[in-house]
PDB file of C-alpha atoms in Angstrom:
ATOM      1  CA  MET A   8      25.286  22.250  11.763  1.00  0.00           C
ATOM      2  CA  THR A   9      25.781  25.287   9.612  1.00  0.00           C
ATOM      3  CA  HIS A  10      23.495  26.584   6.920  1.00  0.00           C
ATOM      4  CA  ALA A  11      26.035  25.418   4.336  1.00  0.00           C
ATOM      5  CA  ASP A  12      25.996  21.903   5.798  1.00  0.00           C
ATOM      6  CA  ARG A  13      22.200  21.777   5.539  1.00  0.00           C
ATOM      7  CA  GLY A  14      22.436  22.910   1.926  1.00  0.00           C
ATOM      8  CA  SER A  15      24.822  20.054   1.164  1.00  0.00           C
ATOM      9  CA  ILE A  16      22.466  17.561   2.784  1.00  0.00           C
ATOM     10  CA  ASP A  17      19.471  18.975   0.921  1.00  0.00           C
ATOM     11  CA  ARG A  18      21.340  18.687  -2.384  1.00  0.00           C
ATOM     12  CA  ALA A  19      22.402  15.139  -1.584  1.00  0.00           C
ATOM     13  CA  ASP A  20      18.797  14.227  -0.701  1.00  0.00           C
ATOM     14  CA  GLU A  21      17.569  15.775  -3.939  1.00  0.00           C
ATOM     15  CA  LEU A  22      20.162  13.884  -5.972  1.00  0.00           C
ATOM     16  CA  GLU A  23      19.138  10.627  -4.276  1.00  0.00           C
ATOM     17  CA  ARG A  24      15.448  11.308  -4.997  1.00  0.00           C
ATOM     18  CA  ARG A  25      16.258  11.982  -8.643  1.00  0.00           C
ATOM     19  CA  ARG A  26      18.368   8.827  -8.901  1.00  0.00           C
ATOM     20  CA  ARG A  27      15.516   6.751  -7.465  1.00  0.00           C
ATOM     21  CA  ALA A  28      13.011   8.417  -9.782  1.00  0.00           C
ATOM     22  CA  GLN A  29      15.201   7.525 -12.767  1.00  0.00           C
ATOM     23  CA  GLN A  30      15.273   3.904 -11.587  1.00  0.00           C
ATOM     24  CA  PHE A  31      11.467   3.820 -11.298  1.00  0.00           C
ATOM     25  CA  VAL A  32      11.044   5.272 -14.767  1.00  0.00           C
ATOM     26  CA  ALA A  33      13.530   2.741 -16.165  1.00  0.00           C
ATOM     27  CA  VAL A  34      11.526  -0.110 -14.638  1.00  0.00           C
ATOM     28  CA  PHE A  35       8.274   1.190 -16.113  1.00  0.00           C
ATOM     29  CA  GLU A  36       9.903   1.600 -19.520  1.00  0.00           C
ATOM     30  CA  ALA A  37      11.328  -1.942 -19.394  1.00  0.00           C
ATOM     31  CA  VAL A  38       7.971  -3.722 -19.323  1.00  0.00           C
ATOM     32  CA  ASP A  39       5.165  -3.994 -21.843  1.00  0.00           C
ATOM     33  CA  TRP A  40       1.923  -2.353 -20.833  1.00  0.00           C
ATOM     34  CA  ASP A  41      -1.408  -3.684 -22.048  1.00  0.00           C
ATOM     35  CA  PHE A  42      -4.262  -1.257 -21.654  1.00  0.00           C
ATOM     36  CA  ALA A  43      -6.639  -3.083 -23.984  1.00  0.00           C
ATOM     37  CA  GLY A  44     -10.168  -2.738 -22.647  1.00  0.00           C
ATOM     38  CA  SER A  45      -9.085  -0.632 -19.680  1.00  0.00           C
ATOM     39  CA  ALA A  46     -11.554   2.140 -20.500  1.00  0.00           C
ATOM     40  CA  ASP A  47     -14.418  -0.331 -20.146  1.00  0.00           C
ATOM     41  CA  GLY A  48     -13.182  -1.491 -16.772  1.00  0.00           C
ATOM     42  CA  TRP A  49     -12.750   1.901 -15.193  1.00  0.00           C
ATOM     43  CA  ARG A  50     -15.599   4.016 -16.483  1.00  0.00           C
ATOM     44  CA  TYR A  51     -18.683   4.634 -14.351  1.00  0.00           C
ATOM     45  CA  GLY A  52     -20.235   1.285 -13.472  1.00  0.00           C
ATOM     46  CA  GLY A  53     -17.331  -0.691 -14.942  1.00  0.00           C
ATOM     47  CA  GLY A  54     -15.676  -1.730 -11.712  1.00  0.00           C
ATOM     48  CA  ARG A  55     -13.671  -4.873 -11.266  1.00  0.00           C
ATOM     49  CA  ASP A  56     -14.890  -8.399 -10.666  1.00  0.00           C
ATOM     50  CA  LEU A  57     -13.091  -9.474  -7.513  1.00  0.00           C
ATOM     51  CA  GLY A  58     -15.084 -12.694  -7.130  1.00  0.00           C
ATOM     52  CA  ARG A  59     -12.276 -14.910  -8.442  1.00  0.00           C
ATOM     53  CA  LEU A  60      -9.712 -13.192  -6.250  1.00  0.00           C
ATOM     54  CA  VAL A  61     -11.895 -13.707  -3.174  1.00  0.00           C
ATOM     55  CA  GLU A  62     -12.502 -17.362  -4.053  1.00  0.00           C
ATOM     56  CA  ASP A  63      -8.773 -18.003  -4.590  1.00  0.00           C
ATOM     57  CA  ALA A  64      -8.044 -16.444  -1.188  1.00  0.00           C
ATOM     58  CA  ARG A  65     -10.666 -18.628   0.479  1.00  0.00           C
ATOM     59  CA  ARG A  66      -9.239 -21.778  -1.112  1.00  0.00           C
ATOM     60  CA  SER A  67      -5.714 -20.846  -0.085  1.00  0.00           C
ATOM     61  CA  LYS A  68      -6.822 -20.171   3.481  1.00  0.00           C
ATOM     62  CA  ALA A  69      -8.708 -23.500   3.592  1.00  0.00           C
ATOM     63  CA  ARG A  70      -5.628 -25.393   2.325  1.00  0.00           C
ATOM     64  CA  GLU A  71      -3.475 -23.707   4.956  1.00  0.00           C
ATOM     65  CA  ALA A  72      -5.968 -24.625   7.681  1.00  0.00           C
ATOM     66  CA  GLU A  73      -6.023 -28.244   6.527  1.00  0.00           C
ATOM     67  CA  GLY A  74      -2.232 -28.366   6.527  1.00  0.00           C
ATOM     68  CA  PHE A  75      -1.963 -26.972  10.023  1.00  0.00           C
ATOM     69  CA  ALA A  76      -4.725 -29.231  11.355  1.00  0.00           C
ATOM     70  CA  GLY A  77      -2.961 -32.326  10.038  1.00  0.00           C
ATOM     71  CA  ASP A  78       0.312 -31.603  11.888  1.00  0.00           C
TER      72      ASP A  78
END
């Protein structure tokens, strides 16, 4: 492979990266973002309450176990 060939590949890779970046930006621009109250959730001590998420996961796992046990 010649130096010129590598340059063509590098340019093609860069063009592909830019095309993908444009697609990502378009997706982000296409949706509504709601940041209401986000400062309260992320400041020192704000954290996130994952209790509901954990409980939902436990329930889902229990339902799956019941379904498999009944087969």
